[in-house]
mmCIF file of C-alpha atoms (C1' of nucleotides) in Angstrom:
data_model
loop_
_atom_site.group_PDB
_atom_site.id
_atom_site.type_symbol
_atom_site.label_atom_id
_atom_site.label_comp_id
_atom_site.label_asym_id
_atom_site.label_seq_id
_atom_site.Cartn_x
_atom_site.Cartn_y
_atom_site.Cartn_z
ATOM 1 C CA MET A 21 -13.995 49.941 -36.869
ATOM 2 C CA THR A 22 -17.596 48.495 -38.988
ATOM 3 C CA PRO A 23 -18.359 45.464 -38.172
ATOM 4 C CA ASP A 24 -18.143 42.584 -41.217
ATOM 5 C CA VAL A 25 -20.549 43.922 -43.938
ATOM 6 C CA PRO A 26 -22.814 40.843 -45.037
ATOM 7 C CA PRO A 27 -22.768 38.900 -47.621
ATOM 8 C CA PRO A 28 -24.357 40.863 -50.736
ATOM 9 C CA ALA A 29 -28.000 39.492 -50.518
ATOM 10 C CA ALA A 30 -28.031 35.901 -49.755
ATOM 11 C CA ARG A 31 -32.192 35.078 -50.390
ATOM 12 C CA LEU A 32 -33.457 31.193 -51.279
ATOM 13 C CA ASP A 33 -33.370 30.054 -54.574
ATOM 14 C CA ASP A 34 -36.717 28.208 -54.880
ATOM 15 C CA GLU A 35 -39.122 26.604 -53.055
ATOM 16 C CA THR A 36 -37.770 23.749 -52.313
ATOM 17 C CA ASP A 37 -34.496 25.722 -50.208
ATOM 18 C CA ALA A 38 -37.630 26.885 -48.519
ATOM 19 C CA ARG A 39 -38.622 23.866 -47.596
ATOM 20 C CA ILE A 40 -35.437 22.782 -46.545
ATOM 21 C CA VAL A 41 -34.903 25.300 -44.669
ATOM 22 C CA ARG A 42 -38.072 25.161 -42.597
ATOM 23 C CA ALA A 43 -37.636 21.368 -42.262
ATOM 24 C CA VAL A 44 -33.761 22.330 -40.556
ATOM 25 C CA SER A 45 -35.294 24.811 -39.157
ATOM 26 C CA LEU A 46 -37.850 22.758 -37.267
ATOM 27 C CA ASN A 47 -36.106 19.948 -36.633
ATOM 28 C CA PRO A 48 -32.005 20.567 -36.749
ATOM 29 C CA ARG A 49 -30.657 17.467 -35.350
ATOM 30 C CA GLY A 50 -32.763 15.248 -37.874
ATOM 31 C CA THR A 51 -31.086 13.108 -40.279
ATOM 32 C CA LEU A 52 -30.620 13.573 -44.624
ATOM 33 C CA ALA A 53 -33.078 10.595 -44.607
ATOM 34 C CA GLU A 54 -35.805 12.779 -42.470
ATOM 35 C CA LEU A 55 -35.480 15.929 -45.188
ATOM 36 C CA SER A 56 -35.486 13.992 -48.044
ATOM 37 C CA ALA A 57 -38.498 12.915 -46.818
ATOM 38 C CA ALA A 58 -39.722 15.972 -45.655
ATOM 39 C CA VAL A 59 -39.249 17.208 -49.414
ATOM 40 C CA GLY A 60 -39.352 14.588 -51.573
ATOM 41 C CA LEU A 61 -35.680 14.510 -53.032
ATOM 42 C CA SER A 62 -33.291 12.169 -53.084
ATOM 43 C CA VAL A 63 -30.886 12.014 -50.257
ATOM 44 C CA SER A 64 -27.547 12.735 -52.247
ATOM 45 C CA ALA A 65 -30.005 15.309 -53.168
ATOM 46 C CA VAL A 66 -31.033 17.231 -50.109
ATOM 47 C CA GLN A 67 -27.364 16.470 -48.867
ATOM 48 C CA ALA A 68 -25.945 18.604 -51.376
ATOM 49 C CA ARG A 69 -28.251 21.578 -51.933
ATOM 50 C CA LEU A 70 -28.080 21.367 -47.493
ATOM 51 C CA ARG A 71 -24.330 22.234 -48.475
ATOM 52 C CA LYS A 72 -24.930 25.086 -50.369
ATOM 53 C CA LEU A 73 -27.385 27.087 -48.359
ATOM 54 C CA GLU A 74 -24.753 26.495 -45.080
ATOM 55 C CA ALA A 75 -21.880 27.800 -47.468
ATOM 56 C CA ARG A 76 -24.326 31.150 -48.797
ATOM 57 C CA GLY A 77 -24.497 30.804 -45.242
ATOM 58 C CA VAL A 78 -28.468 30.849 -45.632
ATOM 59 C CA ILE A 79 -27.936 28.293 -42.621
ATOM 60 C CA ALA A 80 -25.709 30.106 -40.867
ATOM 61 C CA GLY A 81 -24.834 27.165 -38.002
ATOM 62 C CA TYR A 82 -26.129 25.266 -35.148
ATOM 63 C CA ARG A 83 -26.697 25.775 -31.599
ATOM 64 C CA ALA A 84 -27.326 24.031 -28.347
ATOM 65 C CA VAL A 85 -29.604 25.232 -26.526
ATOM 66 C CA VAL A 86 -28.595 25.650 -23.141
ATOM 67 C CA ASP A 87 -30.784 26.340 -20.003
ATOM 68 C CA PRO A 88 -29.255 29.439 -18.163
ATOM 69 C CA GLU A 89 -29.643 28.474 -14.437
ATOM 70 C CA ALA A 90 -27.959 25.330 -15.031
ATOM 71 C CA VAL A 91 -24.433 26.784 -16.107
ATOM 72 C CA GLY A 92 -24.761 29.250 -13.430
ATOM 73 C CA LYS A 93 -26.550 32.001 -14.826
ATOM 74 C CA PRO A 94 -29.806 32.667 -13.703
ATOM 75 C CA LEU A 95 -30.149 36.672 -14.313
ATOM 76 C CA ALA A 96 -30.610 38.336 -17.884
ATOM 77 C CA ALA A 97 -31.125 42.002 -18.439
ATOM 78 C CA PHE A 98 -30.957 44.418 -21.376
ATOM 79 C CA ILE A 99 -28.929 46.996 -21.407
ATOM 80 C CA GLU A 100 -28.951 50.596 -22.954
ATOM 81 C CA ILE A 101 -26.141 52.247 -24.051
ATOM 82 C CA THR A 102 -24.677 55.683 -25.267
ATOM 83 C CA PRO A 103 -21.147 56.935 -26.046
ATOM 84 C CA LEU A 104 -20.259 59.676 -23.133
ATOM 85 C CA ASP A 105 -18.970 62.047 -26.126
ATOM 86 C CA PRO A 106 -20.357 61.914 -29.291
ATOM 87 C CA ALA A 107 -17.674 63.166 -31.422
ATOM 88 C CA GLN A 108 -15.955 60.352 -30.129
ATOM 89 C CA PRO A 109 -15.077 57.509 -33.291
ATOM 90 C CA ASP A 110 -17.181 55.006 -31.936
ATOM 91 C CA THR A 111 -16.598 51.283 -31.526
ATOM 92 C CA ALA A 112 -18.615 50.125 -28.867
ATOM 93 C CA PRO A 113 -19.626 46.782 -29.907
ATOM 94 C CA GLU A 114 -15.303 45.662 -30.793
ATOM 95 C CA LEU A 115 -14.620 47.046 -27.400
ATOM 96 C CA LEU A 116 -17.387 45.010 -25.603
ATOM 97 C CA VAL A 117 -16.872 41.845 -27.763
ATOM 98 C CA HIS A 118 -14.174 40.236 -25.209
ATOM 99 C CA LEU A 119 -17.213 40.328 -22.194
ATOM 100 C CA ASP A 120 -18.786 36.914 -22.982
ATOM 101 C CA GLU A 121 -21.943 37.948 -20.771
ATOM 102 C CA ILE A 122 -22.781 39.787 -23.432
ATOM 103 C CA GLU A 123 -25.065 37.478 -25.484
ATOM 104 C CA ALA A 124 -26.491 40.178 -28.366
ATOM 105 C CA CYS A 125 -25.401 43.799 -29.462
ATOM 106 C CA HIS A 126 -27.857 45.086 -31.945
ATOM 107 C CA SER A 127 -26.992 49.176 -32.436
ATOM 108 C CA ILE A 128 -30.621 50.243 -32.398
ATOM 109 C CA ALA A 129 -32.872 53.881 -33.181
ATOM 110 C CA GLY A 130 -33.359 55.924 -30.732
ATOM 111 C CA ALA A 131 -31.855 57.618 -27.599
ATOM 112 C CA ALA A 132 -30.178 55.099 -27.262
ATOM 113 C CA SER A 133 -26.959 53.621 -29.191
ATOM 114 C CA TYR A 134 -26.983 50.141 -28.863
ATOM 115 C CA MET A 135 -28.689 47.078 -27.102
ATOM 116 C CA LEU A 136 -27.387 44.675 -25.160
ATOM 117 C CA PHE A 137 -28.706 41.342 -23.987
ATOM 118 C CA VAL A 138 -26.842 39.811 -21.568
ATOM 119 C CA ARG A 139 -26.804 37.090 -18.645
ATOM 120 C CA VAL A 140 -24.515 36.762 -15.602
ATOM 121 C CA ALA A 141 -25.072 34.959 -11.937
ATOM 122 C CA THR A 142 -26.425 37.486 -9.780
ATOM 123 C CA PRO A 143 -27.182 41.059 -9.191
ATOM 124 C CA ARG A 144 -23.689 42.356 -7.578
ATOM 125 C CA HIS A 145 -22.895 40.241 -10.882
ATOM 126 C CA LEU A 146 -24.662 42.228 -12.869
ATOM 127 C CA GLU A 147 -23.573 45.822 -10.946
ATOM 128 C CA MET A 148 -19.612 44.150 -12.167
ATOM 129 C CA LEU A 149 -21.004 43.979 -15.991
ATOM 130 C CA VAL A 150 -22.409 46.755 -15.801
ATOM 131 C CA ARG A 151 -19.614 48.787 -14.759
ATOM 132 C CA ASP A 152 -17.225 46.864 -16.869
ATOM 133 C CA ILE A 153 -19.040 48.100 -19.899
ATOM 134 C CA ARG A 154 -19.023 52.062 -19.302
ATOM 135 C CA LEU A 155 -15.571 51.273 -18.654
ATOM 136 C CA ALA A 156 -14.604 49.452 -21.550
ATOM 137 C CA ALA A 157 -16.459 51.449 -24.182
ATOM 138 C CA SER A 158 -16.718 55.228 -22.132
ATOM 139 C CA VAL A 159 -20.668 54.995 -22.535
ATOM 140 C CA SER A 160 -23.319 55.549 -20.051
ATOM 141 C CA THR A 161 -26.025 52.603 -19.642
ATOM 142 C CA ARG A 162 -29.391 52.326 -18.854
ATOM 143 C CA THR A 163 -30.275 48.793 -17.686
ATOM 144 C CA THR A 164 -33.675 46.988 -17.705
ATOM 145 C CA VAL A 165 -33.705 43.364 -15.842
ATOM 146 C CA VAL A 166 -35.350 40.307 -16.667
ATOM 147 C CA LEU A 167 -37.971 39.113 -14.591
ATOM 148 C CA GLN A 168 -38.618 35.774 -16.319
ATOM 149 C CA THR A 169 -38.842 34.365 -19.924
ATOM 150 C CA PHE A 170 -41.662 33.199 -21.204
ATOM 151 C CA TYR A 171 -39.822 32.414 -25.161
ATOM 152 C CA GLU A 172 -37.091 32.830 -26.996
ATOM 153 C CA GLY A 173 -35.528 32.550 -30.032
ATOM 154 C CA ARG A 174 -38.858 30.626 -31.778
ATOM 155 C CA PRO A 175 -38.122 29.269 -34.982
ATOM 156 C CA LEU A 176 -37.448 31.885 -37.755
ATOM 157 C CA LEU A 177 -39.548 29.927 -40.653
ATOM 158 C CA PRO A 178 -39.475 31.295 -44.414
ATOM 159 C CA GLY A 179 -42.498 32.693 -46.003
ATOM 160 C CA GLY A 180 -44.277 32.141 -42.897
ATOM 161 C CA GLY A 181 -45.159 35.721 -42.426
ATOM 162 C CA MET B 26 -52.552 31.889 -16.884
ATOM 163 C CA THR B 27 -48.658 31.610 -16.475
ATOM 164 C CA PRO B 28 -46.217 30.253 -18.689
ATOM 165 C CA ASP B 29 -44.604 26.256 -17.771
ATOM 166 C CA VAL B 30 -42.390 26.540 -14.349
ATOM 167 C CA PRO B 31 -39.072 25.663 -14.552
ATOM 168 C CA PRO B 32 -38.051 22.017 -13.390
ATOM 169 C CA PRO B 33 -36.636 22.524 -9.455
ATOM 170 C CA ALA B 34 -33.185 23.648 -10.825
ATOM 171 C CA ALA B 35 -31.078 21.218 -12.655
ATOM 172 C CA ARG B 36 -27.439 22.426 -12.139
ATOM 173 C CA LEU B 37 -24.353 21.384 -13.791
ATOM 174 C CA ASP B 38 -22.865 17.758 -11.627
ATOM 175 C CA ASP B 39 -19.738 18.139 -12.286
ATOM 176 C CA GLU B 40 -16.592 19.286 -14.057
ATOM 177 C CA THR B 41 -16.945 16.482 -16.533
ATOM 178 C CA ASP B 42 -20.540 17.880 -17.153
ATOM 179 C CA ALA B 43 -19.390 21.042 -17.765
ATOM 180 C CA ARG B 44 -16.526 20.123 -20.452
ATOM 181 C CA ILE B 45 -19.446 18.300 -22.054
ATOM 182 C CA VAL B 46 -21.838 21.850 -22.163
ATOM 183 C CA ARG B 47 -18.980 23.440 -23.532
ATOM 184 C CA ALA B 48 -18.231 21.317 -25.940
ATOM 185 C CA VAL B 49 -20.868 20.898 -26.818
ATOM 186 C CA SER B 50 -22.083 23.860 -27.238
ATOM 187 C CA LEU B 51 -19.168 24.930 -29.115
ATOM 188 C CA ASN B 52 -19.960 22.339 -31.802
ATOM 189 C CA PRO B 53 -23.019 21.338 -31.676
ATOM 190 C CA ARG B 54 -22.959 19.465 -34.756
ATOM 191 C CA GLY B 55 -20.124 17.583 -33.775
ATOM 192 C CA THR B 56 -20.317 13.550 -33.274
ATOM 193 C CA LEU B 57 -20.180 11.420 -30.344
ATOM 194 C CA ALA B 58 -16.718 10.602 -31.438
ATOM 195 C CA GLU B 59 -15.561 14.218 -31.169
ATOM 196 C CA LEU B 60 -16.751 14.874 -28.108
ATOM 197 C CA SER B 61 -15.195 11.677 -26.594
ATOM 198 C CA ALA B 62 -12.007 13.026 -27.688
ATOM 199 C CA ALA B 63 -12.456 16.321 -26.353
ATOM 200 C CA VAL B 64 -13.850 15.569 -22.194
ATOM 201 C CA GLY B 65 -11.582 12.394 -22.687
ATOM 202 C CA LEU B 66 -13.844 9.835 -22.058
ATOM 203 C CA SER B 67 -15.413 6.425 -24.482
ATOM 204 C CA VAL B 68 -17.867 7.250 -26.239
ATOM 205 C CA SER B 69 -20.362 5.498 -24.759
ATOM 206 C CA ALA B 70 -19.752 7.334 -21.381
ATOM 207 C CA VAL B 71 -20.239 10.269 -23.514
ATOM 208 C CA GLN B 72 -23.622 9.174 -25.343
ATOM 209 C CA ALA B 73 -25.086 7.750 -21.106
ATOM 210 C CA ARG B 74 -23.914 12.134 -20.011
ATOM 211 C CA LEU B 75 -25.064 14.178 -23.148
ATOM 212 C CA ARG B 76 -28.440 11.706 -22.767
ATOM 213 C CA LYS B 77 -28.789 13.013 -19.032
ATOM 214 C CA LEU B 78 -27.996 16.128 -19.615
ATOM 215 C CA GLU B 79 -30.692 16.284 -22.499
ATOM 216 C CA ALA B 80 -33.189 14.782 -20.116
ATOM 217 C CA ARG B 81 -32.679 17.165 -17.270
ATOM 218 C CA GLY B 82 -32.795 19.889 -19.291
ATOM 219 C CA VAL B 83 -29.597 21.513 -18.854
ATOM 220 C CA ILE B 84 -29.448 20.972 -23.193
ATOM 221 C CA ALA B 85 -32.801 22.470 -23.666
ATOM 222 C CA GLY B 86 -32.592 21.299 -27.142
ATOM 223 C CA TYR B 87 -30.993 22.691 -30.587
ATOM 224 C CA ARG B 88 -30.896 25.108 -33.195
ATOM 225 C CA ALA B 89 -30.206 26.239 -36.718
ATOM 226 C CA VAL B 90 -28.810 29.503 -37.371
ATOM 227 C CA VAL B 91 -31.478 31.402 -40.208
ATOM 228 C CA ASP B 92 -29.789 34.565 -41.973
ATOM 229 C CA PRO B 93 -33.226 36.381 -41.640
ATOM 230 C CA GLU B 94 -32.135 38.415 -44.461
ATOM 231 C CA ALA B 95 -32.389 35.128 -46.609
ATOM 232 C CA VAL B 96 -36.029 34.347 -45.412
ATOM 233 C CA GLY B 97 -37.270 37.333 -45.923
ATOM 234 C CA LYS B 98 -37.393 39.266 -42.337
ATOM 235 C CA PRO B 99 -34.157 41.645 -42.602
ATOM 236 C CA LEU B 100 -35.997 44.371 -40.151
ATOM 237 C CA ALA B 101 -35.376 43.697 -36.408
ATOM 238 C CA ALA B 102 -37.129 45.538 -33.292
ATOM 239 C CA PHE B 103 -37.743 45.294 -30.281
ATOM 240 C CA ILE B 104 -41.278 46.095 -28.402
ATOM 241 C CA GLU B 105 -41.830 46.847 -24.765
ATOM 242 C CA ILE B 106 -45.634 46.642 -23.984
ATOM 243 C CA THR B 107 -47.705 47.741 -21.027
ATOM 244 C CA PRO B 108 -51.218 46.808 -20.023
ATOM 245 C CA LEU B 109 -53.636 49.612 -20.737
ATOM 246 C CA ASP B 110 -55.935 48.486 -17.945
ATOM 247 C CA PRO B 111 -53.740 47.297 -15.433
ATOM 248 C CA ALA B 112 -56.414 46.168 -12.948
ATOM 249 C CA GLN B 113 -57.018 42.878 -15.939
ATOM 250 C CA PRO B 114 -55.443 40.157 -15.735
ATOM 251 C CA ASP B 115 -52.348 39.976 -17.764
ATOM 252 C CA THR B 116 -52.371 37.088 -20.356
ATOM 253 C CA ALA B 117 -50.275 39.242 -23.018
ATOM 254 C CA PRO B 118 -47.336 36.619 -23.498
ATOM 255 C CA GLU B 119 -50.433 33.920 -24.514
ATOM 256 C CA LEU B 120 -52.383 36.342 -26.558
ATOM 257 C CA LEU B 121 -48.861 36.959 -28.529
ATOM 258 C CA VAL B 122 -47.622 33.671 -28.987
ATOM 259 C CA HIS B 123 -49.753 33.123 -32.292
ATOM 260 C CA LEU B 124 -47.495 35.669 -33.879
ATOM 261 C CA ASP B 125 -44.802 33.646 -35.205
ATOM 262 C CA GLU B 126 -42.648 36.637 -35.759
ATOM 263 C CA ILE B 127 -42.347 37.582 -32.355
ATOM 264 C CA GLU B 128 -38.997 35.756 -31.655
ATOM 265 C CA ALA B 129 -38.852 36.268 -27.842
ATOM 266 C CA CYS B 130 -40.910 37.517 -25.006
ATOM 267 C CA HIS B 131 -39.790 38.187 -21.748
ATOM 268 C CA SER B 132 -41.049 40.398 -18.566
ATOM 269 C CA ILE B 133 -39.183 43.124 -17.544
ATOM 270 C CA ALA B 134 -38.816 44.938 -14.801
ATOM 271 C CA GLY B 135 -38.889 49.100 -14.862
ATOM 272 C CA ALA B 136 -42.321 51.383 -16.753
ATOM 273 C CA ALA B 137 -42.977 48.023 -19.661
ATOM 274 C CA SER B 138 -44.149 44.866 -18.655
ATOM 275 C CA TYR B 139 -42.563 43.267 -21.613
ATOM 276 C CA MET B 140 -40.182 43.133 -23.592
ATOM 277 C CA LEU B 141 -40.606 41.839 -27.751
ATOM 278 C CA PHE B 142 -37.814 41.207 -29.887
ATOM 279 C CA VAL B 143 -39.626 40.759 -33.574
ATOM 280 C CA ARG B 144 -38.973 40.582 -37.102
ATOM 281 C CA VAL B 145 -40.116 41.247 -40.014
ATOM 282 C CA ALA B 146 -40.089 41.571 -44.203
ATOM 283 C CA THR B 147 -40.987 45.652 -44.389
ATOM 284 C CA PRO B 148 -41.758 48.168 -41.995
ATOM 285 C CA ARG B 149 -44.994 48.356 -43.194
ATOM 286 C CA HIS B 150 -44.879 44.718 -41.562
ATOM 287 C CA LEU B 151 -43.703 46.587 -39.007
ATOM 288 C CA GLU B 152 -46.428 49.072 -38.103
ATOM 289 C CA MET B 153 -48.718 45.207 -39.190
ATOM 290 C CA LEU B 154 -47.368 43.818 -36.535
ATOM 291 C CA VAL B 155 -47.485 46.102 -33.418
ATOM 292 C CA ARG B 156 -51.138 46.723 -34.494
ATOM 293 C CA ASP B 157 -51.772 43.280 -33.673
ATOM 294 C CA ILE B 158 -49.720 43.026 -31.202
ATOM 295 C CA ARG B 159 -51.730 46.365 -30.010
ATOM 296 C CA LEU B 160 -55.271 44.540 -30.520
ATOM 297 C CA ALA B 161 -54.483 40.985 -29.321
ATOM 298 C CA ALA B 162 -53.554 42.304 -25.803
ATOM 299 C CA SER B 163 -54.893 45.975 -25.461
ATOM 300 C CA VAL B 164 -51.418 47.341 -24.608
ATOM 301 C CA SER B 165 -49.949 49.996 -25.515
ATOM 302 C CA THR B 166 -46.618 49.636 -27.340
ATOM 303 C CA ARG B 167 -42.977 51.303 -27.948
ATOM 304 C CA THR B 168 -40.950 50.142 -30.954
ATOM 305 C CA THR B 169 -37.176 50.528 -31.479
ATOM 306 C CA VAL B 170 -35.643 49.816 -34.938
ATOM 307 C CA VAL B 171 -32.846 47.276 -34.932
ATOM 308 C CA LEU B 172 -30.584 49.302 -37.227
ATOM 309 C CA GLN B 173 -27.419 46.982 -36.815
ATOM 310 C CA THR B 174 -26.571 43.173 -35.457
ATOM 311 C CA PHE B 175 -22.862 42.670 -34.447
ATOM 312 C CA TYR B 176 -23.849 39.566 -32.946
ATOM 313 C CA GLU B 177 -26.554 37.850 -31.039
ATOM 314 C CA GLY B 178 -26.847 34.298 -29.416
ATOM 315 C CA ARG B 179 -23.589 33.694 -28.285
ATOM 316 C CA PRO B 180 -22.624 30.545 -26.709
ATOM 317 C CA LEU B 181 -23.484 30.443 -23.002
ATOM 318 C CA LEU B 182 -20.853 28.408 -21.448
ATOM 319 C CA PRO B 183 -20.764 26.990 -18.321
ATOM 320 C CA GLY B 184 -18.212 28.975 -15.494
ATOM 321 C CA GLY B 185 -17.007 31.444 -18.186
ATOM 322 C CA GLY B 186 -17.709 34.261 -16.073
ATOM 323 C "C1'" DG C 5 -30.264 14.839 -58.862
ATOM 324 C "C1'" DT C 6 -30.804 10.086 -58.889
ATOM 325 C "C1'" DT C 7 -28.428 5.562 -57.639
ATOM 326 C "C1'" DG C 8 -25.597 2.223 -55.425
ATOM 327 C "C1'" DA C 9 -21.042 0.944 -52.155
ATOM 328 C "C1'" DA C 10 -18.180 1.972 -48.197
ATOM 329 C "C1'" DA C 11 -16.637 4.895 -44.371
ATOM 330 C "C1'" DC C 12 -19.188 6.177 -40.206
ATOM 331 C "C1'" DC C 13 -21.711 7.306 -37.054
ATOM 332 C "C1'" DG C 14 -25.478 6.424 -33.283
ATOM 333 C "C1'" DT C 15 -27.412 3.070 -30.123
ATOM 334 C "C1'" DA C 16 -27.985 -1.097 -27.488
ATOM 335 C "C1'" DC C 17 -25.424 -4.975 -24.655
ATOM 336 C "C1'" DG C 18 -22.365 -6.749 -22.220
ATOM 337 C "C1'" DG C 19 -18.862 -7.529 -18.879
ATOM 338 C "C1'" DG C 20 -15.602 -4.654 -15.346
ATOM 339 C "C1'" DC C 21 -14.203 -1.175 -11.875
ATOM 340 C "C1'" DG D 29 -23.171 3.242 -10.361
ATOM 341 C "C1'" DC D 30 -19.950 4.644 -13.997
ATOM 342 C "C1'" DC D 31 -17.263 3.389 -17.472
ATOM 343 C "C1'" DC D 32 -15.557 0.805 -21.249
ATOM 344 C "C1'" DG D 33 -15.653 -2.523 -25.671
ATOM 345 C "C1'" DT D 34 -17.618 -4.773 -28.973
ATOM 346 C "C1'" DA D 35 -20.995 -5.361 -33.191
ATOM 347 C "C1'" DC D 36 -25.257 -4.179 -35.651
ATOM 348 C "C1'" DG D 37 -28.458 -0.948 -38.093
ATOM 349 C "C1'" DG D 38 -29.078 3.264 -40.041
ATOM 350 C "C1'" DT D 39 -26.403 7.756 -41.940
ATOM 351 C "C1'" DT D 40 -22.919 10.040 -44.021
ATOM 352 C "C1'" DT D 41 -20.421 10.340 -47.738
ATOM 353 C "C1'" DC D 42 -18.392 10.561 -52.742
ATOM 354 C "C1'" DA D 43 -17.736 8.661 -57.048
ATOM 355 C "C1'" DA D 44 -19.985 6.995 -61.522
ATOM 356 C "C1'" DC D 45 -23.750 8.243 -64.237
#
DNA sequence: GTTGAAACCGTACGGGC
DNA sequence: GCCCGTACGGTTTCAAC
């Protein structure tokens, strides 16, 4: 089964929307009054536009950034996975979605089929997770341990390059 | 230059904090009243605890999730980078931080030194970005294009595995 | 898009355990 | 030290224009 197909082509309508997206990206907890000042519209107008941007999925949601160490998962890794039998239907993402150590799952070009990003407590837990992944999805894996994260999840600004 | 050293060892104090972190992760825009209901404490108590969690860096911040296509960057890729001269001081993360197409930068174990995750508008832009990276940091690169993203940035729940 | 009024929320402060 | 209740100012929301 394939994953949900994204909506046709949600794009920004005008420069005002772009400014709102920029401002919200840089300050997701800002008030409508701050947004209003940043884009030069009334509070109500900004609110209406923001609701439309959220409804269209341009702003897909909001997230709290939690320190991985604080929640007991200091060890991160990339795991490339390759189906053992290329003839079989490939449903790896669905087969793995229940493993909540997996933070991201992309299909990729190249030798491997998917790239996962995972977080676990210890090398021992990483070993167990890799085993679970191999068994659950009938895949081989190639794991690359993260030694240090310099930055991640930097805001995605419209127009900004 | 090395990146900022993370604070000693920010950890959760008790089960109530864990519940707050869980609730905030699942609903970052929720009100204190909702949090209060979720964890069974008064609004004031929840607010005090939340502020401490934020001050300690357990909750490092909040982010808006923006649709990459909507802001004109539908193409994502992983870029592994390796210094051309291992004898030189290695400051790649700092040399690259100004490139805002780079969403994440990790140092990794294995043949390469760093793993980047980037988003660009077109293959042409990816080519230019790779060139910029090679020139700015004196590195060789290995790029893996993302074909499809099934999920990413899933909430990091305390205790949950 | 704008204005304006009412409901709601975040915050600070006082008191009790 | 941690928690609860209350009161005030700012914010969100919605209707009318």
